[in-house]
Short mmCIF file of C-alpha atoms and ligand atoms in Angstrom, two decimals:
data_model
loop_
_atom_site.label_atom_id
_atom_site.label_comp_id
_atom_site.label_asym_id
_atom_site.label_seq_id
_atom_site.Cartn_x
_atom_site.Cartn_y
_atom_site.Cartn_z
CA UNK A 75 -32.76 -1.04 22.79
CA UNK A 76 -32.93 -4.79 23.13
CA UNK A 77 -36.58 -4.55 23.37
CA UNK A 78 -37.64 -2.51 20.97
CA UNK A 79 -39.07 -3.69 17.74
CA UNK A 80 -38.50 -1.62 14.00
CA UNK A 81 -40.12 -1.94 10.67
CA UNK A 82 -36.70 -2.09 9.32
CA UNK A 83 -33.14 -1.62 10.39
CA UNK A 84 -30.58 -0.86 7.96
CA UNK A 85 -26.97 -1.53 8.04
CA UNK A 86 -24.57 0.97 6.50
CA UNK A 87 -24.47 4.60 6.02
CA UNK A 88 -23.11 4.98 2.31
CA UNK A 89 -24.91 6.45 0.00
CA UNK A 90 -27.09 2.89 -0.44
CA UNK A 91 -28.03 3.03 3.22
CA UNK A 92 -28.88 6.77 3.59
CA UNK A 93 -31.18 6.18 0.21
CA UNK A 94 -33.21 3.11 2.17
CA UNK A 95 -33.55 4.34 5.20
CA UNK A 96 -34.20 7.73 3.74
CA UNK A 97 -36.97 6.38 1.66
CA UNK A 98 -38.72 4.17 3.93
CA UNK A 99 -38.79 6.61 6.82
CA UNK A 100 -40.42 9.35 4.71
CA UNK A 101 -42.73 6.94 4.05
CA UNK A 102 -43.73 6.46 8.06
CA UNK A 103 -41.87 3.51 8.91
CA UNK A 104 -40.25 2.60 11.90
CA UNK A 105 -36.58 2.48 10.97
CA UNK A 106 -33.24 2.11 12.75
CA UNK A 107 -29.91 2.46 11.21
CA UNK A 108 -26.95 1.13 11.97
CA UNK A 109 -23.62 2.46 11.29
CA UNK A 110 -20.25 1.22 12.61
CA UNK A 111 -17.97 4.37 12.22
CA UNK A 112 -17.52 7.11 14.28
CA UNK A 113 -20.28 9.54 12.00
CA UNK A 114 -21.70 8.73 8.78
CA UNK A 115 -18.94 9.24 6.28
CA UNK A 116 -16.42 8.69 8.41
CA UNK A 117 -15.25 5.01 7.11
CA UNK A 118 -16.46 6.25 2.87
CA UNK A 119 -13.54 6.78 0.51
CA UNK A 120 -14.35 7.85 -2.88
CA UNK A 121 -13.30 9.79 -5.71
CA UNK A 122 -15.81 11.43 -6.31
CA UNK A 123 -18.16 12.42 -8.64
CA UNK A 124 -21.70 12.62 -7.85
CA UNK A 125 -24.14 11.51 -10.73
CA UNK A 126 -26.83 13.76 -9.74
CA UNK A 127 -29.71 11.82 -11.57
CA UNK A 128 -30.02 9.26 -9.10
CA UNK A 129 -30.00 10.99 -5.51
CA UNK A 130 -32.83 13.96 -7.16
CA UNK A 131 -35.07 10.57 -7.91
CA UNK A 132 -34.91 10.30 -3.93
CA UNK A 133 -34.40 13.87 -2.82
CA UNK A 134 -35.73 16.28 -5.28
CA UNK A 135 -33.94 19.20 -3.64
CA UNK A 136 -30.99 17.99 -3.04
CA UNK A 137 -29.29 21.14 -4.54
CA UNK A 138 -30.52 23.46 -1.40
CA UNK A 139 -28.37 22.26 1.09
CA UNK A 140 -26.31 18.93 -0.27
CA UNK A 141 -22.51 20.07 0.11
CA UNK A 142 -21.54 20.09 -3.34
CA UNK A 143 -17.99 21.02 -4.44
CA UNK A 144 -18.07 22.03 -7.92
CA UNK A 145 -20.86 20.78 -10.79
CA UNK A 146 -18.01 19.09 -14.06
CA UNK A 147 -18.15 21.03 -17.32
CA UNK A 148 -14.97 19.25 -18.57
CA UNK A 149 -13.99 16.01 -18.55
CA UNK A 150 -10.10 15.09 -19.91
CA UNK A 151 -9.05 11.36 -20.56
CA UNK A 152 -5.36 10.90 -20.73
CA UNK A 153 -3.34 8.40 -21.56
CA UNK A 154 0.41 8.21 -20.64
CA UNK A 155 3.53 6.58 -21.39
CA UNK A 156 6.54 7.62 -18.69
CA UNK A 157 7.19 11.25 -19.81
CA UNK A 158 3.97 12.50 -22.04
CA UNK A 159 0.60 12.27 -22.33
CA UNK A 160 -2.10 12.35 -25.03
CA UNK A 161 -5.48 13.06 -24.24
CA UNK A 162 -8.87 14.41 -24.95
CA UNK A 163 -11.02 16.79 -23.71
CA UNK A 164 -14.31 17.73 -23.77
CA UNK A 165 -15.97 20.90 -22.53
CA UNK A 166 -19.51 22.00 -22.59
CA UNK A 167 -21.27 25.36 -21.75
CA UNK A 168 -23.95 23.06 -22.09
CA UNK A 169 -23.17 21.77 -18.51
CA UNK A 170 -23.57 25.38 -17.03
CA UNK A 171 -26.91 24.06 -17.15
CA UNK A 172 -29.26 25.27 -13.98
CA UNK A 173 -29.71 21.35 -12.63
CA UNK A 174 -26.09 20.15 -13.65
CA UNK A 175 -26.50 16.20 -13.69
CA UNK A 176 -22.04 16.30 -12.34
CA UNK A 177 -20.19 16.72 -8.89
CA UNK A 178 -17.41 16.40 -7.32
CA UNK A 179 -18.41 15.46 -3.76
CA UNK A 180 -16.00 15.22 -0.85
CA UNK A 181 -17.75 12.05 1.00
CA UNK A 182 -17.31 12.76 4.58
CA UNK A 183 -19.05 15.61 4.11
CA UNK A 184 -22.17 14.37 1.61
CA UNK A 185 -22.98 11.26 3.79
CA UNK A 186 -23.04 13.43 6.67
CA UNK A 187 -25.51 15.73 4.85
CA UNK A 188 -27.77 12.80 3.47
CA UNK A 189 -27.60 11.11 7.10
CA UNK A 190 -29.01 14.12 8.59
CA UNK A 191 -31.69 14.09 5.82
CA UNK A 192 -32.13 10.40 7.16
CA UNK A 193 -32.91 11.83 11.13
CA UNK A 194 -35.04 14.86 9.44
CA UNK A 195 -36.92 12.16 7.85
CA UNK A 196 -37.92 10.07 11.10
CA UNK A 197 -35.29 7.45 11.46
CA UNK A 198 -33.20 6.89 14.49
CA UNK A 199 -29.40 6.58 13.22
CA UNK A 200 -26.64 4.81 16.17
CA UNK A 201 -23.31 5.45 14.94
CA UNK A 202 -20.45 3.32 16.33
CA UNK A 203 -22.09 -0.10 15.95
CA UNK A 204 -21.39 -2.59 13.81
CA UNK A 205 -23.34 -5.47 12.76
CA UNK A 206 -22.28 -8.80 13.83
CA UNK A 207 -24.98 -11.13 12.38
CA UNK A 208 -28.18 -11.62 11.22
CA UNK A 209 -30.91 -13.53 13.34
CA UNK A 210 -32.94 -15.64 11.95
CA UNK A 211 -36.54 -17.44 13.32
CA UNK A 212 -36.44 -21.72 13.18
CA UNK A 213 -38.11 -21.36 9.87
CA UNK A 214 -34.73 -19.37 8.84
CA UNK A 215 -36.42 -15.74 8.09
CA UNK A 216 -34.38 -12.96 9.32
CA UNK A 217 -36.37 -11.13 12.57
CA UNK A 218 -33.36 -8.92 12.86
CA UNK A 219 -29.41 -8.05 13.75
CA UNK A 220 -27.22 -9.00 16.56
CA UNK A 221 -24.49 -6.30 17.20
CA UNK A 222 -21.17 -5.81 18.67
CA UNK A 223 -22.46 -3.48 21.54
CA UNK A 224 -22.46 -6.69 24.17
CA UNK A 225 -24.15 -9.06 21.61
CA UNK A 226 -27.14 -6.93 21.73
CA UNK A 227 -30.46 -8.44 19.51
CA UNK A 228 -32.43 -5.77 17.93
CA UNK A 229 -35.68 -7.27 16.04
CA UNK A 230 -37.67 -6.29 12.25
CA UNK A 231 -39.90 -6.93 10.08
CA UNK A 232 -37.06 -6.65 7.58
CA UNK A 233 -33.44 -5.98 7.10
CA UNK A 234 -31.56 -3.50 4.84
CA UNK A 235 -27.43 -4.90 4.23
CA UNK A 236 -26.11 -1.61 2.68
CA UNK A 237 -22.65 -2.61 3.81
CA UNK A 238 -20.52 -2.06 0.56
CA UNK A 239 -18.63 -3.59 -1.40
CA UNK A 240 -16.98 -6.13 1.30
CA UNK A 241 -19.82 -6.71 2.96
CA UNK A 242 -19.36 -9.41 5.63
CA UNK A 243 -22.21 -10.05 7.46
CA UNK A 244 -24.19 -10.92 3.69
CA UNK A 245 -20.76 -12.92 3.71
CA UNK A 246 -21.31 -14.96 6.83
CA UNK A 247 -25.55 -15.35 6.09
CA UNK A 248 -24.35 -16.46 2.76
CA UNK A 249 -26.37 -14.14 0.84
CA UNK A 250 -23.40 -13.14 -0.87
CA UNK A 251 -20.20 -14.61 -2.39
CA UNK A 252 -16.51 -13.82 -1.12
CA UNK A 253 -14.87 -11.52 -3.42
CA UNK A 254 -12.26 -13.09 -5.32
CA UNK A 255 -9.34 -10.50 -6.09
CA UNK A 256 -10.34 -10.73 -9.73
CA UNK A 257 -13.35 -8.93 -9.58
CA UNK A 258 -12.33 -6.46 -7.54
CA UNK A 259 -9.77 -3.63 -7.70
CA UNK A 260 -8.08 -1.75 -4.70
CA UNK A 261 -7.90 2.06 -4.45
CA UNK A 262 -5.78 4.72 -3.15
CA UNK A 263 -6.66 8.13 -2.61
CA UNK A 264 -5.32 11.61 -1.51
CA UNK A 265 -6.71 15.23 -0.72
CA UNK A 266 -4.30 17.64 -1.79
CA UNK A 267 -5.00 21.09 -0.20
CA UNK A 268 -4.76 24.45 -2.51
CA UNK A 269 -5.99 27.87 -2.83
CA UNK A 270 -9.35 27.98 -4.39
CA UNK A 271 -8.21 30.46 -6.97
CA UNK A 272 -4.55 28.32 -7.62
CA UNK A 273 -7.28 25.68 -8.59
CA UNK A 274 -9.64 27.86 -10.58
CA UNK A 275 -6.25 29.42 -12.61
CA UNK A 276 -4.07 25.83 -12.83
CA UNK A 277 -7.49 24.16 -14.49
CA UNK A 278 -8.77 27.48 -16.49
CA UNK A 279 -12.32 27.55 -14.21
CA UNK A 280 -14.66 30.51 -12.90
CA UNK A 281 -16.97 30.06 -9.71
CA UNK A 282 -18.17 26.50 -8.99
CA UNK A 283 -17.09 24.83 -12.56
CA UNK A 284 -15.03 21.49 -12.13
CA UNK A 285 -12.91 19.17 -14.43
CA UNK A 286 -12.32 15.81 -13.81
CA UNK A 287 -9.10 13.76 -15.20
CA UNK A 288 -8.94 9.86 -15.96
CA UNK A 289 -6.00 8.67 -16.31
CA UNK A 290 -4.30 5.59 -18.14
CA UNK A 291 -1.75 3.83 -19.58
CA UNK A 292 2.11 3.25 -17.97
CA UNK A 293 1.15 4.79 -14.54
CA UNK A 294 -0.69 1.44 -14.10
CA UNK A 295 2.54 -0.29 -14.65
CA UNK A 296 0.67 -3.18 -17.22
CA UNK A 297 -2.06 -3.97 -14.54
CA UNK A 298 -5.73 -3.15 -15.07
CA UNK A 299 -6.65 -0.12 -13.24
CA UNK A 300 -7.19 3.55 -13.87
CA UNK A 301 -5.83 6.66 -12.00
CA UNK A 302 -7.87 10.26 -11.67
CA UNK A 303 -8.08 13.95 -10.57
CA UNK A 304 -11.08 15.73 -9.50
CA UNK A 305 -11.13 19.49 -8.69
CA UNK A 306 -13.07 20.15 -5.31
CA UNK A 307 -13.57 23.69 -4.44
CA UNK A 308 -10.38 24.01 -2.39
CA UNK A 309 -8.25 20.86 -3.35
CA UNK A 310 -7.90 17.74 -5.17
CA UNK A 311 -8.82 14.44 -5.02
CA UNK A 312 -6.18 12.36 -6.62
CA UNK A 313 -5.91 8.52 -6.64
CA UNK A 314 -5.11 5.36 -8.49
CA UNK A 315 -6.97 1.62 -8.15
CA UNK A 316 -6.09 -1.40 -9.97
CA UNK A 317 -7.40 -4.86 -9.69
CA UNK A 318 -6.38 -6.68 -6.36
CA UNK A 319 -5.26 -10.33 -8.27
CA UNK A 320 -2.82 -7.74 -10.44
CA UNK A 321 -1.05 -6.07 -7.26
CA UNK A 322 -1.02 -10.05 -6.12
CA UNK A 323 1.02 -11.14 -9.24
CA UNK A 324 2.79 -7.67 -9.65
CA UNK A 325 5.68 -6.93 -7.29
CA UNK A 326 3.99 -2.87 -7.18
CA UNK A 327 1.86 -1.52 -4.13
CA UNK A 328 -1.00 1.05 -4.47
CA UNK A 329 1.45 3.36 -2.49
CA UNK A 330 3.93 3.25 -4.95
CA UNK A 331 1.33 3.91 -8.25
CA UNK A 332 0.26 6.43 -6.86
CA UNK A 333 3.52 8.46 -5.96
CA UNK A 334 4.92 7.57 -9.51
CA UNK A 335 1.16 9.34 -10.72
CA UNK A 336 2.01 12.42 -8.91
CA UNK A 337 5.54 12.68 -10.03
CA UNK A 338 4.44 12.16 -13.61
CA UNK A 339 5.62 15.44 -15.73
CA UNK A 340 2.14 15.73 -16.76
CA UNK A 341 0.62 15.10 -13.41
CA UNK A 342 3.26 17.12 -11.05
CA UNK A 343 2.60 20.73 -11.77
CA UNK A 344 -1.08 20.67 -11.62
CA UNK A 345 0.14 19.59 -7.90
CA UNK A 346 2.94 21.82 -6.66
CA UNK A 347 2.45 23.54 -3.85
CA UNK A 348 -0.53 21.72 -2.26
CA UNK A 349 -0.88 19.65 1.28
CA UNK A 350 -1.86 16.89 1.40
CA UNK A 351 -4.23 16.06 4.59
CA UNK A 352 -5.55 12.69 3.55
CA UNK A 353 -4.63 9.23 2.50
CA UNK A 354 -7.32 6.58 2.44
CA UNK A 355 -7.27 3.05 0.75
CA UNK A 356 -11.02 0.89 -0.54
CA UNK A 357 -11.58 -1.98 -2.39
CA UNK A 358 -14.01 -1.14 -5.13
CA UNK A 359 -16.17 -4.20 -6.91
CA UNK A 360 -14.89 -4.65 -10.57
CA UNK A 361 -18.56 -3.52 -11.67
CA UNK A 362 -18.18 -0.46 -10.11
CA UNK A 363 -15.36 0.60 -12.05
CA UNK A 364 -16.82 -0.21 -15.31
CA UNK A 365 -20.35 1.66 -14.62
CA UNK A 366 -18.35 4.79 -13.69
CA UNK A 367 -15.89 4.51 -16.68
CA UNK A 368 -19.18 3.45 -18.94
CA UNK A 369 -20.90 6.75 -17.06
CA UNK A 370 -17.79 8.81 -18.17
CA UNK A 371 -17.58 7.62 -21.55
CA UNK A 372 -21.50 9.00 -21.78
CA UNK A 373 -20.89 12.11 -20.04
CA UNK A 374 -17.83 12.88 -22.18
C1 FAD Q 576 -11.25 5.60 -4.62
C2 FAD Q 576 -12.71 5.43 -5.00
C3 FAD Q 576 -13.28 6.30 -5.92
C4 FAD Q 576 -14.64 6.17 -6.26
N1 FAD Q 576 -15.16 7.10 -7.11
C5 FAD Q 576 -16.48 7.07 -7.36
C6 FAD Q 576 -17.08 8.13 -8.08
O1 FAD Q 576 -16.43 9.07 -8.49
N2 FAD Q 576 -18.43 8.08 -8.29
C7 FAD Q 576 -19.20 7.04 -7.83
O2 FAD Q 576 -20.42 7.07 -8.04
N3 FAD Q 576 -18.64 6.01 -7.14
C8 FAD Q 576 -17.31 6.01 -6.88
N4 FAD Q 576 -16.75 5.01 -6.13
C9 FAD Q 576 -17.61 3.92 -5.68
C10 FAD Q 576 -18.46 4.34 -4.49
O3 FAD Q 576 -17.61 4.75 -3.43
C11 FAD Q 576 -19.33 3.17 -4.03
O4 FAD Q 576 -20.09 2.73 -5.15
C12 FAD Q 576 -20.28 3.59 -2.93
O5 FAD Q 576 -19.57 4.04 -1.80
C13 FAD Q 576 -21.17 2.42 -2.54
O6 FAD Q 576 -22.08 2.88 -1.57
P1 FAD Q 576 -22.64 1.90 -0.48
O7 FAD Q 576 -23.58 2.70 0.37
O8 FAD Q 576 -23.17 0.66 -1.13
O9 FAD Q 576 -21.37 1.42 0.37
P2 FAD Q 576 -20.36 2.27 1.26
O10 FAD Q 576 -20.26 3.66 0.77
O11 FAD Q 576 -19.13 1.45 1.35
O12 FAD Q 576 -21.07 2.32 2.67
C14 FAD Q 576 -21.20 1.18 3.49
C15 FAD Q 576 -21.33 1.65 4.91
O13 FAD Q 576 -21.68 0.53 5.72
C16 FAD Q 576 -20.92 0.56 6.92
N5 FAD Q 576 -20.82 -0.83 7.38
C17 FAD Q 576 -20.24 -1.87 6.75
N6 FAD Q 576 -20.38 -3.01 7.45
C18 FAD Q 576 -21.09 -2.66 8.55
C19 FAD Q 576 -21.57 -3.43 9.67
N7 FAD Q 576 -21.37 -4.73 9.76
N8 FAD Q 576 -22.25 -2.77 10.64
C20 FAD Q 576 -22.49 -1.43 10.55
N9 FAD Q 576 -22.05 -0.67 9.51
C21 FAD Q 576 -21.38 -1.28 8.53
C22 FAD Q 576 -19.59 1.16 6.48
O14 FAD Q 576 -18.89 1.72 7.58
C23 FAD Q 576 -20.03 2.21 5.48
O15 FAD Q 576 -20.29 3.47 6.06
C24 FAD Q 576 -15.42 5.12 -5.73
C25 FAD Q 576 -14.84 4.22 -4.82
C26 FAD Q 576 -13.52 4.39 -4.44
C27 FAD Q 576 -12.94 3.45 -3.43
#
């Protein structure tokens, strides 16, 4: 591997990563890329909500084969104090549409799906190797990435960081600042496990139709954040994330948010009776958070 030379490597299998090496290997380059979890996916946590507008720009088709949970027709903002909750909805045949631009995604799955789009496309994808540092010629251009798998060198014309949001090698080749915990929030998330038709009754849906909650208010406990459920086809994505300098001043933990969400009286029955089979934590760039609230306000 050592001696072989790419057009481009890229670094990261997110949805940023998939797109690049996706794009440039459809277009007959010679591209490796690097991911350091065990399969694409496999290190992702997100909500989430697909805003379907980008990925069709890069795969027109997407809507054969992408695993897609269920396309949002409603979206419902809350806001609650300890006991109640007032919110709004807003529901749409108009996003029975036949190319919804909404979906909840479970991201394990999707990055899977778009890495194997990656492969069909002509790039060759290692798995389980992360990216130590970039190399660089005397004259300072990077010619490539040194990895973890016994220091290996692997050499190209250019390099791709799609690392996300903490993205340390950028870090290190000073190509990007450190976060600071003020711009950027921490997020916990679970997958609580129910009948599809509990789900289709508890949320008033037929076939693949979705709602999506955002939540605010007291279950932030006065620090800036927001809290949300999604409807997948056969459970819920439920989770909290507030900024990371407000958990440093506030005696609260994610963990604790996000138990107090569940328990809420508004929150708790749309939950009863489900397993949950996942718990995963992220730190999500404060920009992030206001392009998807700015994307729900539009949406909704
Ligand atoms: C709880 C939560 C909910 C969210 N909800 C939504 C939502 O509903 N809709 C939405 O659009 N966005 C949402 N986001 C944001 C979304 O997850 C990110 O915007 C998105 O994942 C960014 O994609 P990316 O490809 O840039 O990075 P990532 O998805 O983080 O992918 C980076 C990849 O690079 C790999 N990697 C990192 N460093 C190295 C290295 N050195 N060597 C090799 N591999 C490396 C990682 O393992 C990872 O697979 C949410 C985020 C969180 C945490």
């Amino acid at each position: 591997m050592s001696e072989e030379r790419f057009d481009a490597i890229v670094v990261g299998a997110g949805p940023s990563g998939n797109a690049a090496a996706y794009t440039m290997a459809k277009a007959g380059l010679k591209v490796l890329q690097l991911e350091r979890g065990e399969y694409p996916g496999s290190k992702n946590v997100q909500g989430a909500i697909l805003y379907a507008d980008a990925l069709e720009k890069v795969i027109p088709d997407f809507r054969e084969d992408a695993p897609l949970e269920r396309h949002v027709i409603e979206q419902r903002l809350w806001m609650l104090d300890d006991t109640s909750y007032v919110g709004m909805h807003y529901r749409s045949e108009d996003f029975n549409e036949e190319k919804p631009n909404r979906y909840t995604i479970i991201r394990a799955q999707f990055d899977k799906w778009f890495n194997r789009r990656v492969r069909e496309a002509g790039a060759t994808v290692l798995c389980e190797t992360t990216v130590t540092d970039l190399v660089r010629d005397i004259r300072g251009k990077v010619i490539g990435v040194r990895t973890d798998r016994g220091g290996a060198i692997i050499h190209a014309d250019v390099v791709v960081l799609a690392e996300g949001v903490n993205g340390l090698v950028g870090n290190r080749a000073g190509l990007r600042p450190e976060l600071k915990p003020e711009a950027v929030a921490l997020a916990v998330k679970e997958m609580h496990f129910l009948p599809q038709e509990v789900i289709e009754q508890r949320f008033n849906l037929k076939g693949d139709e979705g709602v999506v909650i955002e939540v605010m208010g007291t279950v932030t406990n006065g620090m800036t954040g927001t809290a949300f459920i999604y409807t997948n086809k056969e459970s819920l994505s439920v989770g909290i994330g507030c900024m990371v300098s407000d958990f440093a001043q506030n005696q609260t933990t994610p963990y604790a948010l996000l138990e107090a969400f569940k328990n809420h009286p508004s929150v708790k029955p749309l939950l009863e009776g489900s397993e949950v089979k996942e718990y995963a934590a992220h730190l999500i760039p404060r920009a992030a958070i206001a392009t998807s609230r700015r994307s729900t306000a539009t949406a909704g």
